[in-house]
């Protein structure tokens, strides 16, 4: 009893000493309580508590963003009146992109790094440390963009916001890299669960996309975060705001051919979607002029598209619900196709054009200066594609087509192919539609679309450039660890350097002061000309008289390979393996010598990282 009392008192003194080190004035009451709990709880218990707190915070952020966008939509649709509906679609999408760009410039210093690739970069290159500004900047920017009609989704901003909340919680309470990454993923999980009313899909998103290549055994915080985010959205959001579909048909295995064909169509469309996205991104990246000029051009094009095809306005979930419920006429009445009426051929043509233009509309929204993601656009396009396919089947005389099911399954198919996340897409649609009996068609279409996308590109095109540069994790665990190393940290600049024209007798004098077993040979301009291995000098050192007239150039050798100072460590390790060398010289772009990299130092650092990541 006495020993337990002493142990508790010692624990309290340790907590008090640690708290004093950070000054009580820097803490709020709840932070003091959480620090105290961290001190008395085990690691697993504190991670569970952290998962709940991060989940509630990220879920609440998701609710706030959805409510903001819903409120802005209600304001501009019910309080603002135009003589003609055309002006409505012409004004607000333009304003959304331009105002978002102005907000980024004035309040966020022009820094608008957005989307899932930015979070993956922070995990791999910045020890899962996300800037605190991300906890609210994405909410503000995406609420303006999407609320005013930008053709993008809220889910990526919600995931980024949740990730920032999880990362900053871990930073505040001094958690290590593995725990920080886990809570970052927990925040994104809660955000997705809140946005889609789909906790399992939120977990699948974290595992498939954020935690790719990261080894983890603690998944309880992810589960709890998903539950908290989902419960908060159900409690605080009404049915109209939630992502939910209730109309569908029972699964009939006789309809399997429909799903097989739809899976192929979804895979091909997904490839079209990402290619168009890259073309649009490249166009705006190369477009001359400032941010506002690009925003005005993008806003003008987007507004024109929305005037011609109103379903491109906003996220598009209302359009999908209308398709599932068979209310196609409402989609066409404000467009130029409204004068044709609900003739079947007109509906097919109209929705086909909308489906094709959605790739342009969403890419223009995101890359011209707006803020949003590809979750909602891919779901919109997939649902529209499924409906068009169903109408086409009816048009050619095929009866008993499960229209609602094809819409829902098409959503999962295109999302799977665009995001390279089949499990996320499958569970998202199954949960949001209560369509667990649709798992077979969802798996068929989702996997087929995913495989077709991978046939075109093994890695998601959105991530390929970063993956090739070693700036994000892939499924190769060794490469992931090496990508966290910086070449500049391993350059040894103390290795002796000798001039290529130095006479042998002078070189011998310099050799006595050398503690290394290798040396660099340069010319008068500092350009690397070769290397010297001390063990290869013995014939010259013990020769009698034969060394007269020799210079360094006589016994230097060509390096087996050279290393650029900006070269990824993974590529350097490959060079070591291919050459069998233990030391390689480093040069700048002009070939001038900088220093040497030792293989032993790289291996020591790699072993330390491996221990930290698997402990």
PDB file of N, CA and C in Angstrom, residues 39-127:
ATOM      1  N   UNK A  39      -0.751  11.237 -18.620  1.00  0.00           N
ATOM      2  CA  UNK A  39       0.262  10.828 -17.654  1.00  0.00           C
ATOM      3  C   UNK A  39      -0.149   9.585 -16.876  1.00  0.00           C
ATOM      4  N   UNK A  40      -1.454   9.406 -16.645  1.00  0.00           N
ATOM      5  CA  UNK A  40      -1.892   8.279 -15.807  1.00  0.00           C
ATOM      6  C   UNK A  40      -2.404   7.087 -16.618  1.00  0.00           C
ATOM      7  N   UNK A  41      -2.733   7.319 -17.904  1.00  0.00           N
ATOM      8  CA  UNK A  41      -3.245   6.232 -18.735  1.00  0.00           C
ATOM      9  C   UNK A  41      -2.106   5.518 -19.456  1.00  0.00           C
ATOM     10  N   UNK A  42      -2.370   4.278 -19.832  1.00  0.00           N
ATOM     11  CA  UNK A  42      -1.404   3.569 -20.668  1.00  0.00           C
ATOM     12  C   UNK A  42      -1.460   4.146 -22.086  1.00  0.00           C
ATOM     13  N   UNK A  43      -0.473   3.762 -22.907  1.00  0.00           N
ATOM     14  CA  UNK A  43      -0.437   4.263 -24.286  1.00  0.00           C
ATOM     15  C   UNK A  43      -1.714   3.897 -25.032  1.00  0.00           C
ATOM     16  N   UNK A  44      -2.143   2.645 -24.934  1.00  0.00           N
ATOM     17  CA  UNK A  44      -3.349   2.201 -25.642  1.00  0.00           C
ATOM     18  C   UNK A  44      -4.584   2.938 -25.154  1.00  0.00           C
ATOM     19  N   UNK A  45      -4.680   3.139 -23.836  1.00  0.00           N
ATOM     20  CA  UNK A  45      -5.842   3.839 -23.286  1.00  0.00           C
ATOM     21  C   UNK A  45      -5.880   5.291 -23.748  1.00  0.00           C
ATOM     22  N   UNK A  46      -4.718   5.931 -23.798  1.00  0.00           N
ATOM     23  CA  UNK A  46      -4.713   7.329 -24.232  1.00  0.00           C
ATOM     24  C   UNK A  46      -5.014   7.443 -25.726  1.00  0.00           C
ATOM     25  N   UNK A  47      -4.576   6.475 -26.521  1.00  0.00           N
ATOM     26  CA  UNK A  47      -4.894   6.491 -27.947  1.00  0.00           C
ATOM     27  C   UNK A  47      -6.393   6.318 -28.175  1.00  0.00           C
ATOM     28  N   UNK A  48      -7.025   5.492 -27.359  1.00  0.00           N
ATOM     29  CA  UNK A  48      -8.482   5.333 -27.462  1.00  0.00           C
ATOM     30  C   UNK A  48      -9.180   6.649 -27.146  1.00  0.00           C
ATOM     31  N   UNK A  49      -8.758   7.290 -26.059  1.00  0.00           N
ATOM     32  CA  UNK A  49      -9.322   8.596 -25.704  1.00  0.00           C
ATOM     33  C   UNK A  49      -9.066   9.608 -26.816  1.00  0.00           C
ATOM     34  N   UNK A  50      -7.865   9.584 -27.369  1.00  0.00           N
ATOM     35  CA  UNK A  50      -7.516  10.515 -28.442  1.00  0.00           C
ATOM     36  C   UNK A  50      -8.386  10.281 -29.674  1.00  0.00           C
ATOM     37  N   UNK A  51      -8.631   9.010 -30.010  1.00  0.00           N
ATOM     38  CA  UNK A  51      -9.485   8.696 -31.154  1.00  0.00           C
ATOM     39  C   UNK A  51     -10.887   9.259 -30.984  1.00  0.00           C
ATOM     40  N   UNK A  52     -11.409   9.184 -29.775  1.00  0.00           N
ATOM     41  CA  UNK A  52     -12.749   9.726 -29.499  1.00  0.00           C
ATOM     42  C   UNK A  52     -12.748  11.249 -29.639  1.00  0.00           C
ATOM     43  N   UNK A  53     -11.766  11.908 -29.038  1.00  0.00           N
ATOM     44  CA  UNK A  53     -11.722  13.369 -29.072  1.00  0.00           C
ATOM     45  C   UNK A  53     -11.497  13.890 -30.494  1.00  0.00           C
ATOM     46  N   UNK A  54     -10.552  13.278 -31.211  1.00  0.00           N
ATOM     47  CA  UNK A  54     -10.292  13.687 -32.593  1.00  0.00           C
ATOM     48  C   UNK A  54     -11.501  13.395 -33.469  1.00  0.00           C
ATOM     49  N   UNK A  55     -12.129  12.240 -33.254  1.00  0.00           N
ATOM     50  CA  UNK A  55     -13.312  11.883 -34.035  1.00  0.00           C
ATOM     51  C   UNK A  55     -14.447  12.871 -33.844  1.00  0.00           C
ATOM     52  N   UNK A  56     -14.683  13.261 -32.600  1.00  0.00           N
ATOM     53  CA  UNK A  56     -15.743  14.237 -32.335  1.00  0.00           C
ATOM     54  C   UNK A  56     -15.417  15.593 -32.958  1.00  0.00           C
ATOM     55  N   UNK A  57     -14.166  16.016 -32.848  1.00  0.00           N
ATOM     56  CA  UNK A  57     -13.771  17.318 -33.398  1.00  0.00           C
ATOM     57  C   UNK A  57     -13.865  17.320 -34.922  1.00  0.00           C
ATOM     58  N   UNK A  58     -13.337  16.274 -35.561  1.00  0.00           N
ATOM     59  CA  UNK A  58     -13.379  16.205 -37.023  1.00  0.00           C
ATOM     60  C   UNK A  58     -14.812  16.029 -37.517  1.00  0.00           C
ATOM     61  N   UNK A  59     -15.594  15.227 -36.803  1.00  0.00           N
ATOM     62  CA  UNK A  59     -16.999  15.058 -37.175  1.00  0.00           C
ATOM     63  C   UNK A  59     -17.760  16.362 -37.083  1.00  0.00           C
ATOM     64  N   UNK A  60     -17.476  17.137 -36.028  1.00  0.00           N
ATOM     65  CA  UNK A  60     -18.126  18.437 -35.875  1.00  0.00           C
ATOM     66  C   UNK A  60     -17.699  19.389 -36.991  1.00  0.00           C
ATOM     67  N   UNK A  61     -16.434  19.328 -37.392  1.00  0.00           N
ATOM     68  CA  UNK A  61     -15.965  20.157 -38.508  1.00  0.00           C
ATOM     69  C   UNK A  61     -16.711  19.794 -39.785  1.00  0.00           C
ATOM     70  N   UNK A  62     -16.929  18.489 -40.000  1.00  0.00           N
ATOM     71  CA  UNK A  62     -17.695  18.056 -41.163  1.00  0.00           C
ATOM     72  C   UNK A  62     -19.125  18.554 -41.130  1.00  0.00           C
ATOM     73  N   UNK A  63     -19.731  18.504 -39.970  1.00  0.00           N
ATOM     74  CA  UNK A  63     -21.101  19.003 -39.820  1.00  0.00           C
ATOM     75  C   UNK A  63     -21.165  20.502 -40.104  1.00  0.00           C
ATOM     76  N   UNK A  64     -20.187  21.249 -39.593  1.00  0.00           N
ATOM     77  CA  UNK A  64     -20.151  22.698 -39.819  1.00  0.00           C
ATOM     78  C   UNK A  64     -20.036  23.004 -41.308  1.00  0.00           C
ATOM     79  N   UNK A  65     -19.147  22.286 -41.997  1.00  0.00           N
ATOM     80  CA  UNK A  65     -18.956  22.549 -43.424  1.00  0.00           C
ATOM     81  C   UNK A  65     -20.207  22.203 -44.223  1.00  0.00           C
ATOM     82  N   UNK A  66     -20.798  21.047 -43.956  1.00  0.00           N
ATOM     83  CA  UNK A  66     -22.016  20.672 -44.679  1.00  0.00           C
ATOM     84  C   UNK A  66     -23.136  21.672 -44.398  1.00  0.00           C
ATOM     85  N   UNK A  67     -23.229  22.113 -43.157  1.00  0.00           N
ATOM     86  CA  UNK A  67     -24.280  23.077 -42.797  1.00  0.00           C
ATOM     87  C   UNK A  67     -24.044  24.427 -43.465  1.00  0.00           C
ATOM     88  N   UNK A  68     -22.770  24.848 -43.526  1.00  0.00           N
ATOM     89  CA  UNK A  68     -22.441  26.107 -44.198  1.00  0.00           C
ATOM     90  C   UNK A  68     -22.847  26.079 -45.660  1.00  0.00           C
ATOM     91  N   UNK A  69     -22.467  25.013 -46.342  1.00  0.00           N
ATOM     92  CA  UNK A  69     -22.775  24.900 -47.769  1.00  0.00           C
ATOM     93  C   UNK A  69     -24.277  24.822 -47.982  1.00  0.00           C
ATOM     94  N   UNK A  70     -24.959  24.044 -47.145  1.00  0.00           N
ATOM     95  CA  UNK A  70     -26.414  23.930 -47.263  1.00  0.00           C
ATOM     96  C   UNK A  70     -27.076  25.281 -47.009  1.00  0.00           C
ATOM     97  N   UNK A  71     -26.544  26.022 -46.025  1.00  0.00           N
ATOM     98  CA  UNK A  71     -27.099  27.344 -45.741  1.00  0.00           C
ATOM     99  C   UNK A  71     -26.886  28.322 -46.877  1.00  0.00           C
ATOM    100  N   UNK A  72     -25.679  28.287 -47.479  1.00  0.00           N
ATOM    101  CA  UNK A  72     -25.411  29.180 -48.611  1.00  0.00           C
ATOM    102  C   UNK A  72     -26.312  28.825 -49.787  1.00  0.00           C
ATOM    103  N   UNK A  73     -26.501  27.539 -50.025  1.00  0.00           N
ATOM    104  CA  UNK A  73     -27.390  27.110 -51.108  1.00  0.00           C
ATOM    105  C   UNK A  73     -28.810  27.625 -50.874  1.00  0.00           C
ATOM    106  N   UNK A  74     -29.286  27.469 -49.658  1.00  0.00           N
ATOM    107  CA  UNK A  74     -30.648  27.939 -49.358  1.00  0.00           C
ATOM    108  C   UNK A  74     -30.750  29.450 -49.524  1.00  0.00           C
ATOM    109  N   UNK A  75     -29.699  30.161 -49.113  1.00  0.00           N
ATOM    110  CA  UNK A  75     -29.719  31.622 -49.213  1.00  0.00           C
ATOM    111  C   UNK A  75     -29.805  32.073 -50.668  1.00  0.00           C
ATOM    112  N   UNK A  76     -28.973  31.506 -51.522  1.00  0.00           N
ATOM    113  CA  UNK A  76     -28.948  31.981 -52.912  1.00  0.00           C
ATOM    114  C   UNK A  76     -30.106  31.436 -53.737  1.00  0.00           C
ATOM    115  N   UNK A  77     -30.717  30.338 -53.287  1.00  0.00           N
ATOM    116  CA  UNK A  77     -31.835  29.797 -54.069  1.00  0.00           C
ATOM    117  C   UNK A  77     -33.190  30.325 -53.619  1.00  0.00           C
ATOM    118  N   UNK A  78     -33.308  30.715 -52.348  1.00  0.00           N
ATOM    119  CA  UNK A  78     -34.616  31.147 -51.843  1.00  0.00           C
ATOM    120  C   UNK A  78     -34.698  32.642 -51.519  1.00  0.00           C
ATOM    121  N   UNK A  79     -33.551  33.260 -51.251  1.00  0.00           N
ATOM    122  CA  UNK A  79     -33.582  34.672 -50.873  1.00  0.00           C
ATOM    123  C   UNK A  79     -33.178  35.601 -52.009  1.00  0.00           C
ATOM    124  N   UNK A  80     -32.369  35.091 -52.938  1.00  0.00           N
ATOM    125  CA  UNK A  80     -31.908  35.924 -54.048  1.00  0.00           C
ATOM    126  C   UNK A  80     -32.742  35.589 -55.279  1.00  0.00           C
ATOM    127  N   UNK A  81     -33.308  36.608 -55.878  1.00  0.00           N
ATOM    128  CA  UNK A  81     -34.212  36.373 -56.998  1.00  0.00           C
ATOM    129  C   UNK A  81     -33.673  37.031 -58.265  1.00  0.00           C
ATOM    130  N   UNK A  82     -33.730  36.281 -59.357  1.00  0.00           N
ATOM    131  CA  UNK A  82     -33.360  36.790 -60.673  1.00  0.00           C
ATOM    132  C   UNK A  82     -34.581  36.715 -61.580  1.00  0.00           C
ATOM    133  N   UNK A  83     -34.621  37.627 -62.538  1.00  0.00           N
ATOM    134  CA  UNK A  83     -35.733  37.594 -63.477  1.00  0.00           C
ATOM    135  C   UNK A  83     -35.709  36.311 -64.299  1.00  0.00           C
ATOM    136  N   UNK A  84     -34.516  35.846 -64.617  1.00  0.00           N
ATOM    137  CA  UNK A  84     -34.383  34.579 -65.348  1.00  0.00           C
ATOM    138  C   UNK A  84     -33.394  33.690 -64.621  1.00  0.00           C
ATOM    139  N   UNK A  85     -33.635  32.373 -64.681  1.00  0.00           N
ATOM    140  CA  UNK A  85     -32.775  31.422 -63.990  1.00  0.00           C
ATOM    141  C   UNK A  85     -31.368  31.399 -64.583  1.00  0.00           C
ATOM    142  N   UNK A  86     -31.249  31.829 -65.834  1.00  0.00           N
ATOM    143  CA  UNK A  86     -29.936  31.818 -66.492  1.00  0.00           C
ATOM    144  C   UNK A  86     -28.945  32.697 -65.738  1.00  0.00           C
ATOM    145  N   UNK A  87     -29.400  33.850 -65.279  1.00  0.00           N
ATOM    146  CA  UNK A  87     -28.514  34.743 -64.539  1.00  0.00           C
ATOM    147  C   UNK A  87     -28.011  34.107 -63.254  1.00  0.00           C
ATOM    148  N   UNK A  88     -28.869  33.314 -62.632  1.00  0.00           N
ATOM    149  CA  UNK A  88     -28.489  32.617 -61.397  1.00  0.00           C
ATOM    150  C   UNK A  88     -27.273  31.726 -61.643  1.00  0.00           C
ATOM    151  N   UNK A  89     -27.334  30.910 -62.676  1.00  0.00           N
ATOM    152  CA  UNK A  89     -26.232  30.000 -62.986  1.00  0.00           C
ATOM    153  C   UNK A  89     -25.024  30.733 -63.561  1.00  0.00           C
ATOM    154  N   UNK A  90     -25.231  31.924 -64.097  1.00  0.00           N
ATOM    155  CA  UNK A  90     -24.130  32.687 -64.680  1.00  0.00           C
ATOM    156  C   UNK A  90     -23.322  33.432 -63.621  1.00  0.00           C
ATOM    157  N   UNK A  91     -23.975  33.827 -62.529  1.00  0.00           N
ATOM    158  CA  UNK A  91     -23.335  34.696 -61.541  1.00  0.00           C
ATOM    159  C   UNK A  91     -22.613  33.910 -60.451  1.00  0.00           C
ATOM    160  N   UNK A  92     -23.276  32.950 -59.821  1.00  0.00           N
ATOM    161  CA  UNK A  92     -22.758  32.378 -58.589  1.00  0.00           C
ATOM    162  C   UNK A  92     -21.533  31.472 -58.756  1.00  0.00           C
ATOM    163  N   UNK A  93     -21.472  30.583 -59.750  1.00  0.00           N
ATOM    164  CA  UNK A  93     -20.232  29.801 -59.895  1.00  0.00           C
ATOM    165  C   UNK A  93     -19.001  30.684 -60.134  1.00  0.00           C
ATOM    166  N   UNK A  94     -19.178  31.743 -60.913  1.00  0.00           N
ATOM    167  CA  UNK A  94     -18.089  32.696 -61.149  1.00  0.00           C
ATOM    168  C   UNK A  94     -17.659  33.338 -59.832  1.00  0.00           C
ATOM    169  N   UNK A  95     -18.642  33.794 -59.055  1.00  0.00           N
ATOM    170  CA  UNK A  95     -18.330  34.427 -57.765  1.00  0.00           C
ATOM    171  C   UNK A  95     -17.633  33.450 -56.824  1.00  0.00           C
ATOM    172  N   UNK A  96     -18.049  32.196 -56.840  1.00  0.00           N
ATOM    173  CA  UNK A  96     -17.472  31.211 -55.929  1.00  0.00           C
ATOM    174  C   UNK A  96     -15.976  31.050 -56.118  1.00  0.00           C
ATOM    175  N   UNK A  97     -15.547  30.899 -57.359  1.00  0.00           N
ATOM    176  CA  UNK A  97     -14.117  30.694 -57.631  1.00  0.00           C
ATOM    177  C   UNK A  97     -13.322  31.974 -57.379  1.00  0.00           C
ATOM    178  N   UNK A  98     -13.843  33.114 -57.809  1.00  0.00           N
ATOM    179  CA  UNK A  98     -13.125  34.385 -57.637  1.00  0.00           C
ATOM    180  C   UNK A  98     -13.014  34.748 -56.160  1.00  0.00           C
ATOM    181  N   UNK A  99     -14.108  34.615 -55.412  1.00  0.00           N
ATOM    182  CA  UNK A  99     -14.077  34.948 -53.980  1.00  0.00           C
ATOM    183  C   UNK A  99     -13.138  34.013 -53.217  1.00  0.00           C
ATOM    184  N   UNK A 100     -13.117  32.742 -53.585  1.00  0.00           N
ATOM    185  CA  UNK A 100     -12.198  31.804 -52.935  1.00  0.00           C
ATOM    186  C   UNK A 100     -10.750  32.221 -53.159  1.00  0.00           C
ATOM    187  N   UNK A 101     -10.429  32.619 -54.377  1.00  0.00           N
ATOM    188  CA  UNK A 101      -9.064  33.074 -54.672  1.00  0.00           C
ATOM    189  C   UNK A 101      -8.711  34.327 -53.883  1.00  0.00           C
ATOM    190  N   UNK A 102      -9.665  35.251 -53.765  1.00  0.00           N
ATOM    191  CA  UNK A 102      -9.418  36.479 -52.993  1.00  0.00           C
ATOM    192  C   UNK A 102      -9.176  36.149 -51.523  1.00  0.00           C
ATOM    193  N   UNK A 103      -9.970  35.241 -50.972  1.00  0.00           N
ATOM    194  CA  UNK A 103      -9.801  34.830 -49.574  1.00  0.00           C
ATOM    195  C   UNK A 103      -8.438  34.187 -49.361  1.00  0.00           C
ATOM    196  N   UNK A 104      -8.011  33.329 -50.300  1.00  0.00           N
ATOM    197  CA  UNK A 104      -6.694  32.678 -50.191  1.00  0.00           C
ATOM    198  C   UNK A 104      -5.586  33.724 -50.197  1.00  0.00           C
ATOM    199  N   UNK A 105      -5.710  34.718 -51.054  1.00  0.00           N
ATOM    200  CA  UNK A 105      -4.675  35.760 -51.150  1.00  0.00           C
ATOM    201  C   UNK A 105      -4.641  36.630 -49.898  1.00  0.00           C
ATOM    202  N   UNK A 106      -5.817  37.064 -49.431  1.00  0.00           N
ATOM    203  CA  UNK A 106      -5.880  38.026 -48.327  1.00  0.00           C
ATOM    204  C   UNK A 106      -5.644  37.395 -46.961  1.00  0.00           C
ATOM    205  N   UNK A 107      -6.168  36.184 -46.759  1.00  0.00           N
ATOM    206  CA  UNK A 107      -6.161  35.623 -45.406  1.00  0.00           C
ATOM    207  C   UNK A 107      -5.233  34.430 -45.229  1.00  0.00           C
ATOM    208  N   UNK A 108      -4.821  33.791 -46.318  1.00  0.00           N
ATOM    209  CA  UNK A 108      -3.991  32.596 -46.186  1.00  0.00           C
ATOM    210  C   UNK A 108      -2.672  32.719 -46.934  1.00  0.00           C
ATOM    211  N   UNK A 109      -2.271  33.937 -47.237  1.00  0.00           N
ATOM    212  CA  UNK A 109      -0.962  34.188 -47.818  1.00  0.00           C
ATOM    213  C   UNK A 109      -0.730  33.556 -49.168  1.00  0.00           C
ATOM    214  N   UNK A 110      -1.806  33.278 -49.901  1.00  0.00           N
ATOM    215  CA  UNK A 110      -1.655  32.674 -51.219  1.00  0.00           C
ATOM    216  C   UNK A 110      -1.359  31.195 -51.192  1.00  0.00           C
ATOM    217  N   UNK A 111      -1.311  30.590 -49.992  1.00  0.00           N
ATOM    218  CA  UNK A 111      -1.019  29.160 -49.869  1.00  0.00           C
ATOM    219  C   UNK A 111      -2.320  28.377 -49.951  1.00  0.00           C
ATOM    220  N   UNK A 112      -2.533  27.686 -51.068  1.00  0.00           N
ATOM    221  CA  UNK A 112      -3.776  26.942 -51.228  1.00  0.00           C
ATOM    222  C   UNK A 112      -3.516  25.473 -51.546  1.00  0.00           C
ATOM    223  N   UNK A 113      -2.432  24.914 -50.995  1.00  0.00           N
ATOM    224  CA  UNK A 113      -2.189  23.479 -51.199  1.00  0.00           C
ATOM    225  C   UNK A 113      -3.370  22.704 -50.654  1.00  0.00           C
ATOM    226  N   UNK A 114      -3.952  21.896 -51.495  1.00  0.00           N
ATOM    227  CA  UNK A 114      -5.201  21.255 -51.112  1.00  0.00           C
ATOM    228  C   UNK A 114      -5.240  19.824 -51.612  1.00  0.00           C
ATOM    229  N   UNK A 115      -6.224  19.099 -51.141  1.00  0.00           N
ATOM    230  CA  UNK A 115      -6.440  17.746 -51.624  1.00  0.00           C
ATOM    231  C   UNK A 115      -5.659  16.696 -50.862  1.00  0.00           C
ATOM    232  N   UNK A 116      -5.991  15.448 -51.152  1.00  0.00           N
ATOM    233  CA  UNK A 116      -5.366  14.313 -50.485  1.00  0.00           C
ATOM    234  C   UNK A 116      -3.867  14.220 -50.758  1.00  0.00           C
ATOM    235  N   UNK A 117      -3.379  14.528 -51.983  1.00  0.00           N
ATOM    236  CA  UNK A 117      -1.916  14.463 -52.200  1.00  0.00           C
ATOM    237  C   UNK A 117      -1.122  15.306 -51.208  1.00  0.00           C
ATOM    238  N   UNK A 118      -1.672  16.450 -50.819  1.00  0.00           N
ATOM    239  CA  UNK A 118      -0.959  17.299 -49.853  1.00  0.00           C
ATOM    240  C   UNK A 118      -0.818  16.609 -48.507  1.00  0.00           C
ATOM    241  N   UNK A 119      -1.858  15.885 -48.078  1.00  0.00           N
ATOM    242  CA  UNK A 119      -1.796  15.173 -46.803  1.00  0.00           C
ATOM    243  C   UNK A 119      -0.817  13.999 -46.890  1.00  0.00           C
ATOM    244  N   UNK A 120      -0.841  13.270 -48.000  1.00  0.00           N
ATOM    245  CA  UNK A 120       0.103  12.163 -48.170  1.00  0.00           C
ATOM    246  C   UNK A 120       1.546  12.666 -48.150  1.00  0.00           C
ATOM    247  N   UNK A 121       1.761  13.853 -48.707  1.00  0.00           N
ATOM    248  CA  UNK A 121       3.103  14.452 -48.679  1.00  0.00           C
ATOM    249  C   UNK A 121       3.519  14.762 -47.245  1.00  0.00           C
ATOM    250  N   UNK A 122       2.590  15.260 -46.428  1.00  0.00           N
ATOM    251  CA  UNK A 122       2.917  15.573 -45.033  1.00  0.00           C
ATOM    252  C   UNK A 122       3.251  14.300 -44.253  1.00  0.00           C
ATOM    253  N   UNK A 123       2.547  13.207 -44.541  1.00  0.00           N
ATOM    254  CA  UNK A 123       2.821  11.941 -43.853  1.00  0.00           C
ATOM    255  C   UNK A 123       4.223  11.452 -44.172  1.00  0.00           C
ATOM    256  N   UNK A 124       4.591  11.513 -45.454  1.00  0.00           N
ATOM    257  CA  UNK A 124       5.869  10.937 -45.884  1.00  0.00           C
ATOM    258  C   UNK A 124       7.050  11.859 -45.657  1.00  0.00           C
ATOM    259  N   UNK A 125       6.863  13.164 -45.844  1.00  0.00           N
ATOM    260  CA  UNK A 125       7.995  14.084 -45.854  1.00  0.00           C
ATOM    261  C   UNK A 125       8.048  15.028 -44.662  1.00  0.00           C
ATOM    262  N   UNK A 126       6.952  15.134 -43.909  1.00  0.00           N
ATOM    263  CA  UNK A 126       6.937  16.110 -42.815  1.00  0.00           C
ATOM    264  C   UNK A 126       6.533  15.473 -41.495  1.00  0.00           C
ATOM    265  N   UNK A 127       6.797  14.176 -41.366  1.00  0.00           N
ATOM    266  CA  UNK A 127       6.527  13.452 -40.108  1.00  0.00           C
ATOM    267  C   UNK A 127       5.086  13.602 -39.650  1.00  0.00           C
TER     268      UNK A 127
END
